[in-house]
CSV table of C-alpha atoms and ligand atoms in Angstrom, one decimal:
chain,number,residue,atom,x,y,z
A,549,UNK,CA,4.8,20.0,-7.5
A,550,UNK,CA,3.0,20.8,-4.0
A,551,UNK,CA,2.4,17.9,-2.0
A,552,UNK,CA,-0.9,17.0,-0.9
A,553,UNK,CA,-1.6,18.6,2.3
A,554,UNK,CA,-1.1,21.6,0.1
A,555,UNK,CA,-3.3,20.6,-2.4
A,556,UNK,CA,-6.4,19.7,-0.4
A,557,UNK,CA,-5.7,22.0,2.9
A,558,UNK,CA,-9.2,22.7,2.7
A,559,UNK,CA,-10.2,18.9,3.3
A,560,UNK,CA,-7.4,18.1,5.9
A,561,UNK,CA,-7.3,19.0,9.3
A,562,UNK,CA,-4.4,21.6,9.0
A,563,UNK,CA,-4.2,25.1,8.4
A,564,UNK,CA,-2.0,27.5,6.1
A,565,UNK,CA,1.0,28.1,8.2
A,566,UNK,CA,1.7,25.0,10.2
A,567,UNK,CA,4.7,23.5,9.5
A,568,UNK,CA,4.4,20.9,6.4
A,569,UNK,CA,6.5,17.9,6.2
A,570,UNK,CA,6.4,17.0,2.7
A,571,UNK,CA,8.4,15.2,-0.1
A,572,UNK,CA,5.9,16.0,-3.3
A,573,UNK,CA,3.8,13.0,-2.4
A,574,UNK,CA,0.2,12.2,-4.3
A,575,UNK,CA,-0.7,13.4,-8.1
A,576,UNK,CA,-0.1,9.3,-9.2
A,577,UNK,CA,-0.8,8.5,-12.1
A,578,UNK,CA,-4.3,6.1,-13.2
A,579,UNK,CA,-3.3,4.2,-16.5
A,580,UNK,CA,-5.3,1.7,-18.3
A,581,UNK,CA,-4.4,-2.0,-18.5
A,582,UNK,CA,-5.2,-3.4,-21.7
A,583,UNK,CA,-4.5,-7.2,-21.3
A,584,UNK,CA,-6.0,-7.1,-17.7
A,585,UNK,CA,-9.1,-5.4,-19.1
A,586,UNK,CA,-9.3,-7.9,-21.7
A,587,UNK,CA,-9.2,-10.8,-19.5
A,588,UNK,CA,-11.3,-9.6,-16.6
A,589,UNK,CA,-14.2,-8.0,-19.1
A,590,UNK,CA,-14.2,-4.9,-17.6
A,591,UNK,CA,-12.4,-1.6,-18.5
A,592,UNK,CA,-9.2,-1.9,-16.0
A,593,UNK,CA,-7.2,0.7,-14.6
A,594,UNK,CA,-3.9,0.8,-12.7
A,595,UNK,CA,-3.6,3.5,-9.7
A,596,UNK,CA,0.4,3.5,-9.7
A,597,UNK,CA,0.5,4.3,-6.0
A,598,UNK,CA,4.4,2.6,-5.8
A,599,UNK,CA,5.3,6.2,-7.8
A,600,UNK,CA,5.1,7.8,-4.6
A,601,UNK,CA,8.4,9.2,-2.9
A,602,UNK,CA,9.5,6.3,-1.1
A,603,UNK,CA,7.5,3.7,-3.5
A,604,UNK,CA,4.2,3.5,-1.5
A,605,UNK,CA,0.9,4.7,-0.8
A,606,UNK,CA,2.0,5.3,2.7
A,607,UNK,CA,3.5,8.7,2.1
A,608,UNK,CA,0.2,9.9,1.8
A,609,UNK,CA,-0.7,9.3,5.4
A,610,UNK,CA,3.0,9.8,6.4
A,611,UNK,CA,3.0,13.5,5.3
A,612,UNK,CA,-0.1,13.9,7.6
A,613,UNK,CA,1.3,12.2,10.4
A,614,UNK,CA,4.7,13.3,10.5
A,615,UNK,CA,3.8,17.2,9.8
A,616,UNK,CA,1.4,16.8,12.9
A,617,UNK,CA,3.8,15.2,15.3
A,618,UNK,CA,5.6,18.1,14.5
A,619,UNK,CA,3.3,20.7,15.0
A,620,UNK,CA,2.4,18.8,18.5
A,621,UNK,CA,6.5,19.4,19.4
A,622,UNK,CA,7.0,15.2,18.9
A,623,UNK,CA,10.8,14.7,18.7
A,624,UNK,CA,10.6,11.0,17.7
A,625,UNK,CA,7.8,9.1,15.8
A,626,UNK,CA,7.6,5.1,15.9
A,627,UNK,CA,5.8,2.4,13.9
A,628,UNK,CA,5.5,-1.4,13.8
A,629,UNK,CA,5.7,-2.4,9.7
A,630,UNK,CA,5.8,-5.0,7.5
A,631,UNK,CA,8.1,-2.8,5.7
A,632,UNK,CA,6.8,0.1,3.6
A,633,UNK,CA,5.4,1.9,6.5
A,634,UNK,CA,8.6,1.8,8.0
A,635,UNK,CA,10.6,3.0,4.9
A,636,UNK,CA,7.8,5.9,4.7
A,637,UNK,CA,8.5,7.3,8.6
A,638,UNK,CA,12.1,7.2,8.0
A,639,UNK,CA,12.1,9.0,5.1
A,640,UNK,CA,9.6,11.7,6.6
A,641,UNK,CA,11.2,11.9,9.9
A,642,UNK,CA,14.7,12.5,8.3
A,643,UNK,CA,13.3,15.3,6.7
A,644,UNK,CA,11.8,16.6,9.5
A,645,UNK,CA,14.9,16.0,11.6
A,646,UNK,CA,13.4,14.1,14.0
A,647,UNK,CA,14.4,10.5,15.4
A,648,UNK,CA,12.5,7.3,13.9
A,649,UNK,CA,12.5,4.1,15.3
A,650,UNK,CA,10.6,1.2,13.1
A,651,UNK,CA,9.9,-2.3,14.5
A,652,UNK,CA,9.5,-4.9,11.6
A,653,UNK,CA,9.2,-9.1,12.0
A,654,UNK,CA,12.7,-10.8,11.7
A,655,UNK,CA,13.5,-12.1,8.7
A,656,UNK,CA,10.2,-11.2,6.8
A,657,UNK,CA,10.8,-7.6,5.1
A,658,UNK,CA,12.0,-6.9,1.7
A,659,UNK,CA,15.3,-6.0,1.2
A,660,UNK,CA,14.5,-2.6,-0.4
A,661,UNK,CA,12.0,-1.5,2.4
A,662,UNK,CA,15.1,-2.5,5.0
A,663,UNK,CA,17.4,-0.6,2.8
A,664,UNK,CA,15.3,2.5,2.7
A,665,UNK,CA,14.8,2.4,6.7
A,666,UNK,CA,18.6,2.4,7.2
A,667,UNK,CA,19.8,4.3,5.1
A,668,UNK,CA,17.2,7.1,6.1
A,669,UNK,CA,18.8,6.6,9.5
A,670,UNK,CA,15.7,5.4,11.5
A,671,UNK,CA,16.3,2.7,14.3
A,672,UNK,CA,15.5,-0.3,13.0
A,673,UNK,CA,14.4,-3.0,15.6
A,674,UNK,CA,14.1,-6.6,14.2
A,675,UNK,CA,11.1,-8.3,16.3
A,676,UNK,CA,10.9,-12.0,17.1
A,677,UNK,CA,7.7,-11.9,16.3
A,678,UNK,CA,5.2,-10.9,13.6
A,679,UNK,CA,3.8,-7.5,12.5
A,680,UNK,CA,0.5,-8.1,14.6
A,681,UNK,CA,2.8,-8.7,17.9
A,682,UNK,CA,5.0,-5.5,16.9
A,683,UNK,CA,2.0,-3.1,16.5
A,684,UNK,CA,0.6,-4.4,20.1
A,685,UNK,CA,4.0,-3.7,21.7
A,686,UNK,CA,4.4,-0.1,20.2
A,687,UNK,CA,0.8,0.7,21.1
A,688,UNK,CA,1.5,-0.3,24.4
A,689,UNK,CA,4.9,1.7,24.1
A,690,UNK,CA,3.2,4.8,23.4
A,691,UNK,CA,1.0,4.8,26.2
A,692,UNK,CA,3.7,5.4,28.6
A,693,UNK,CA,6.1,7.7,26.3
A,694,UNK,CA,5.6,10.8,24.2
A,695,UNK,CA,6.8,8.9,21.0
A,696,UNK,CA,4.3,9.6,18.3
A,697,UNK,CA,2.8,6.8,16.8
A,698,UNK,CA,2.4,7.1,13.2
A,699,UNK,CA,1.0,3.6,12.3
A,700,UNK,CA,-2.6,3.8,10.5
A,701,UNK,CA,-4.6,3.7,14.1
A,702,UNK,CA,-2.7,7.4,13.9
A,703,UNK,CA,-6.1,9.2,12.6
A,704,UNK,CA,-3.6,11.4,10.5
A,705,UNK,CA,-2.8,8.4,8.4
A,706,UNK,CA,-6.5,8.0,7.2
A,707,UNK,CA,-6.5,11.7,6.6
A,708,UNK,CA,-3.7,12.0,4.3
A,709,UNK,CA,-4.3,8.4,2.6
A,710,UNK,CA,-8.0,9.5,1.8
A,711,UNK,CA,-6.6,12.2,-0.6
A,712,UNK,CA,-6.1,8.9,-3.5
A,713,UNK,CA,-10.0,8.9,-3.4
A,714,UNK,CA,-10.0,12.5,-4.2
A,715,UNK,CA,-7.4,12.1,-7.1
A,716,UNK,CA,-9.2,8.8,-8.8
A,717,UNK,CA,-12.7,10.7,-8.6
A,718,UNK,CA,-11.0,13.8,-10.7
A,719,UNK,CA,-8.9,11.2,-13.0
A,720,UNK,CA,-11.9,8.7,-13.4
A,721,UNK,CA,-15.5,9.9,-12.6
A,722,UNK,CA,-17.2,7.2,-13.8
A,723,UNK,CA,-15.5,4.6,-11.6
A,724,UNK,CA,-17.9,2.1,-10.5
A,725,UNK,CA,-15.4,-0.1,-7.9
A,726,UNK,CA,-11.9,0.0,-6.4
A,727,UNK,CA,-10.1,-3.3,-6.1
A,728,UNK,CA,-7.6,-3.0,-3.2
A,729,UNK,CA,-5.3,-5.4,-1.2
A,730,UNK,CA,-5.7,-5.6,2.3
A,731,UNK,CA,-3.7,-5.5,5.8
A,732,UNK,CA,-4.4,-3.7,8.5
A,733,UNK,CA,-7.3,-2.4,6.6
A,734,UNK,CA,-6.0,1.1,6.9
A,735,UNK,CA,-6.0,2.0,3.4
A,736,UNK,CA,-9.5,0.7,2.6
A,737,UNK,CA,-11.0,2.6,5.2
A,738,UNK,CA,-9.3,5.6,4.4
A,739,UNK,CA,-10.5,5.0,0.4
A,740,UNK,CA,-13.7,5.0,1.5
A,741,UNK,CA,-13.3,8.3,4.2
A,742,UNK,CA,-12.4,9.7,0.8
A,743,UNK,CA,-15.3,8.7,-1.3
A,744,UNK,CA,-17.7,9.4,1.5
A,745,UNK,CA,-16.5,13.0,1.7
A,746,UNK,CA,-17.0,13.3,-1.7
A,747,UNK,CA,-20.6,11.8,-1.5
A,748,UNK,CA,-19.6,9.1,-4.3
A,749,UNK,CA,-20.0,5.3,-4.0
A,750,UNK,CA,-17.9,3.0,-6.0
A,751,UNK,CA,-18.0,-0.7,-5.0
A,752,UNK,CA,-14.9,-2.0,-2.7
A,753,UNK,CA,-13.3,-5.0,-3.7
A,754,UNK,CA,-11.0,-5.9,-1.0
A,755,UNK,CA,-8.4,-8.9,-1.5
A,756,UNK,CA,-6.3,-10.9,1.3
A,757,UNK,CA,-3.7,-13.3,0.9
A,758,UNK,CA,-5.5,-16.8,1.3
A,759,UNK,CA,-2.7,-17.6,4.5
A,760,UNK,CA,-3.3,-14.0,5.9
A,761,UNK,CA,-7.5,-13.3,5.4
A,762,UNK,CA,-8.9,-12.5,8.8
A,763,UNK,CA,-11.5,-10.4,7.3
A,764,UNK,CA,-12.8,-13.0,5.1
A,765,UNK,CA,-12.7,-15.7,7.9
A,766,UNK,CA,-14.2,-13.6,10.2
A,767,UNK,CA,-11.9,-14.3,13.1
A,768,UNK,CA,-7.9,-13.5,13.8
A,769,UNK,CA,-5.8,-15.8,12.3
A,770,UNK,CA,-2.6,-16.4,14.8
A,771,UNK,CA,0.2,-17.3,12.3
A,772,UNK,CA,-0.6,-15.5,9.1
A,773,UNK,CA,1.2,-16.6,6.2
A,774,UNK,CA,1.9,-15.3,2.7
A,775,UNK,CA,4.5,-14.7,-0.1
A,776,UNK,CA,2.9,-11.1,-0.2
A,777,UNK,CA,4.9,-10.1,3.1
A,778,UNK,CA,3.2,-6.3,3.0
A,779,UNK,CA,-0.2,-8.1,4.0
A,780,UNK,CA,1.0,-10.7,6.0
A,781,UNK,CA,-1.1,-9.6,9.1
A,782,UNK,CA,-3.8,-11.8,11.2
A,783,UNK,CA,-5.3,-8.9,13.2
A,784,UNK,CA,-6.2,-5.8,11.3
A,785,UNK,CA,-6.4,-2.6,13.5
A,786,UNK,CA,-9.2,-0.9,11.3
A,787,UNK,CA,-10.9,-4.0,11.2
A,788,UNK,CA,-14.2,-2.7,12.2
A,789,UNK,CA,-14.0,0.6,9.8
A,790,UNK,CA,-13.1,-1.8,6.8
A,791,UNK,CA,-16.1,-4.0,7.7
A,792,UNK,CA,-18.4,-0.7,7.6
A,793,UNK,CA,-16.8,0.3,4.2
A,794,UNK,CA,-17.7,-2.9,2.6
A,795,UNK,CA,-21.0,-2.9,3.7
A,796,UNK,CA,-21.8,0.1,2.7
A,797,UNK,CA,-20.2,0.4,-0.6
A,798,UNK,CA,-22.1,-2.9,-1.5
A,799,UNK,CA,-18.7,-4.4,-1.5
A,800,UNK,CA,-16.8,-7.7,-1.1
A,801,UNK,CA,-14.0,-9.0,0.8
A,802,UNK,CA,-12.0,-12.4,-1.0
A,803,UNK,CA,-9.3,-14.2,-0.7
A,804,UNK,CA,-6.2,-14.8,-3.6
A,805,UNK,CA,-3.6,-17.7,-3.1
A,806,UNK,CA,-0.4,-17.0,-3.4
A,807,UNK,CA,0.2,-18.6,-6.9
A,808,UNK,CA,-2.4,-16.6,-7.9
A,809,UNK,CA,-0.8,-13.2,-6.8
A,810,UNK,CA,2.4,-14.0,-8.1
A,811,UNK,CA,0.7,-14.8,-11.7
A,812,UNK,CA,-0.8,-11.5,-11.5
A,813,UNK,CA,2.7,-9.8,-10.5
A,814,UNK,CA,4.3,-11.6,-13.7
A,815,UNK,CA,1.4,-10.7,-15.9
A,816,UNK,CA,1.4,-7.0,-15.0
A,817,UNK,CA,5.2,-7.0,-15.5
A,818,UNK,CA,5.0,-8.9,-19.0
A,819,UNK,CA,1.9,-7.4,-20.5
A,820,UNK,CA,1.7,-3.9,-18.7
A,821,UNK,CA,4.6,-2.8,-18.5
A,822,UNK,CA,3.8,-2.1,-14.5
A,823,UNK,CA,6.4,-3.1,-11.8
A,824,UNK,CA,4.8,-3.6,-8.3
A,825,UNK,CA,5.4,-5.7,-5.3
A,826,UNK,CA,3.5,-8.9,-4.7
A,827,UNK,CA,1.1,-7.2,-2.3
A,828,UNK,CA,-0.2,-4.7,-4.7
A,829,UNK,CA,-0.8,-7.8,-7.5
A,830,UNK,CA,-3.4,-9.0,-4.7
A,831,UNK,CA,-6.0,-6.4,-6.3
A,832,UNK,CA,-5.3,-7.5,-9.8
A,833,UNK,CA,-5.3,-11.2,-8.8
A,834,UNK,CA,-8.8,-10.5,-7.3
A,835,UNK,CA,-10.2,-9.3,-10.4
A,836,UNK,CA,-8.6,-12.5,-12.5
A,837,UNK,CA,-9.9,-14.5,-10.1
A,838,UNK,CA,-13.1,-13.7,-8.8
A,839,UNK,CA,-14.2,-11.2,-11.8
A,840,UNK,CA,-15.3,-7.4,-11.9
A,841,UNK,CA,-19.1,-8.8,-10.5
A,842,UNK,CA,-20.6,-6.8,-13.6
A,843,UNK,CA,-19.0,-3.1,-13.3
A,844,UNK,CA,-17.3,-1.6,-16.2
A,845,UNK,CA,-15.0,0.7,-14.7
A,846,UNK,CA,-12.7,-0.5,-12.1
A,847,UNK,CA,-9.5,0.6,-10.7
A,848,UNK,CA,-7.1,-1.2,-9.0
A,849,UNK,CA,-4.4,0.0,-6.6
A,850,UNK,CA,-1.2,-0.8,-7.2
A,851,UNK,CA,-0.2,0.1,-3.5
A,852,UNK,CA,3.7,-0.2,-3.7
A,853,UNK,CA,6.7,-0.5,-5.9
A,854,UNK,CA,8.2,-3.6,-7.6
A,855,UNK,CA,11.8,-2.6,-6.5
A,856,UNK,CA,11.3,-2.8,-3.0
A,857,UNK,CA,11.1,-6.4,-3.3
A,858,UNK,CA,14.1,-7.4,-6.0
A,859,UNK,CA,14.4,-11.2,-4.3
A,860,UNK,CA,10.8,-12.1,-5.5
A,861,UNK,CA,11.5,-10.3,-9.2
A,862,UNK,CA,14.9,-12.3,-9.3
A,863,UNK,CA,12.5,-15.7,-8.3
A,864,UNK,CA,9.8,-14.8,-10.4
A,865,UNK,CA,11.7,-13.4,-13.7
A,866,UNK,CA,13.5,-15.4,-16.5
A,867,UNK,CA,17.2,-16.3,-16.0
A,868,UNK,CA,20.2,-14.4,-17.4
A,869,UNK,CA,22.2,-15.4,-20.2
A,870,UNK,CA,26.3,-16.0,-19.8
A,871,UNK,CA,28.3,-14.5,-23.1
A,872,UNK,CA,32.0,-14.7,-23.7
A,873,UNK,CA,33.7,-11.6,-25.0
A,874,UNK,CA,32.9,-12.2,-28.9
A,875,UNK,CA,30.5,-11.2,-31.5
A,876,UNK,CA,29.5,-14.7,-32.9
A,877,UNK,CA,28.8,-15.5,-29.0
A,878,UNK,CA,26.5,-12.7,-28.3
A,879,UNK,CA,24.5,-13.0,-31.4
A,880,UNK,CA,24.2,-16.7,-30.6
A,881,UNK,CA,22.6,-15.4,-27.0
A,882,UNK,CA,20.6,-12.6,-28.2
A,883,UNK,CA,19.0,-14.5,-31.1
A,884,UNK,CA,18.7,-17.8,-29.6
B,1816,F0G,N1,0.0,-2.9,0.1
B,1816,F0G,C1,1.1,-2.5,0.4
B,1816,F0G,C2,2.3,-2.7,-0.6
B,1816,F0G,C3,1.3,-2.5,1.8
B,1816,F0G,O1,2.6,-2.0,2.5
B,1816,F0G,C4,0.4,-2.8,2.8
B,1816,F0G,C5,0.5,-2.4,4.1
B,1816,F0G,C6,-0.8,-2.6,2.0
B,1816,F0G,C7,-0.9,-3.1,0.8
B,1816,F0G,C8,-2.0,-3.0,2.8
B,1816,F0G,O2,-2.6,-1.9,3.3
B,1816,F0G,O3,-2.4,-2.2,6.0
B,1816,F0G,O4,-3.7,-0.1,4.9
B,1816,F0G,O5,-4.5,-2.7,4.5
B,1816,F0G,N2,1.6,-2.2,4.8
B,1816,F0G,C9,1.9,-1.9,6.1
B,1816,F0G,C10,3.3,-1.9,6.4
B,1816,F0G,C11,1.2,-2.7,7.1
B,1816,F0G,O6,3.6,-1.7,7.6
B,1816,F0G,O7,4.2,-1.1,5.7
B,1816,F0G,P1,-3.4,-1.7,4.8
C-alpha cells in the first residue's frame, strides 16, 4: 500500500519526482460502534487513526512535513510535543536519515511515546515546563537556526492531516458530524481544510478536557491539567483556524471531565474491542455526555493507539489473578 502523498499527490503541495519520506501512513479503518451508537442514539463510527505507522494521526502530517524538509535541504527537524508528534517526527526523521530533536514536558509524557522517540534515535529534551512553554521556545529557536520546525504551525502538517477528511468522505459519504479531541487545534483545522476542499460541510464537534479547555473558556489556560496528557495544552497555536472551522461548520466546542474521558476509554475497550489512548476517548466521551445534537451519522476520531500509554491502561483495567502451578488451582483461578 502506498503512503498518502502518493495517494493524494494531486491535492498536496508535492510533485511527482519529489523525495517522499513515507511509512505507508493513512488508509485507516472506519468501523461501526454498536454499543456507543445505542447509548448516544445516533450511528457512531470510529476512525482508527491509532493504526497509523507510529500509532497516531500525526503520521499523516509528518510524512508531508519531513518530505518537505528533505526537499528543502534541511538536515534536522525539531518539535515541541506532548508525545505523539515527537514519536512520529523521530520515526520519519530516522527514515530520512536526518537528525531529530523533540522537546517534551518533564514527567508528563506517556511511556510508549517516550520509548518510541528514544529508540528511533531522537534527541529527547525534557523541559522543566509544559507543552505551551516548549512550543514557545522551539519557535524562537527556529527563527535563528536552520532546523525545520515540524509542529502543526508548519503548513505541511495540516496538508497531510487534511487527507483524513478525504478518506472518511470516501468511507462514509453520508457523514453528518465529526467528533474530535482538541489540543493544539491543528487537527480540527486540518480536517476542516480537507472537508472544505471537498465542498462538504459536516458539523465539527470539538472536545477539550475540562482542565485544559482554552477554546471553550475563550482564554489561555496558564496551568492546564488532565489525565489525557496528549491534549494538556493551554494556549493552542491553531486557535484562530479552529474557531473559524467551528463557526463555518455550525459546530460545537465543549468540555469533558477526566472521569468522563476514562469512562469512555474503558467502554471502548470493553464493548467495542478498541484500545485508544485517553485523549482520543474524549471524542466518544463528548458524544456520551452531550449527545449528537440530532445528527444521524457521526464519526469519532480515535487519534492515538492505547498501547502508547500502558500506565493508564494498567491503572484502569482489571487485576491479574495469581495462580499456583497446579490444575485445581488453575480451575479455581479461571472459573471463580
Ligand atoms: N489526540 C492525540 C492522541 C494527540 O496526541 C493530540 C495532540 C491530539 C489529540 C490533539 O490534536 O493538537 O492537533 O488539536 N498531540 C500533540 C503532540 C500536541 O505533541 O503529540 P491537536
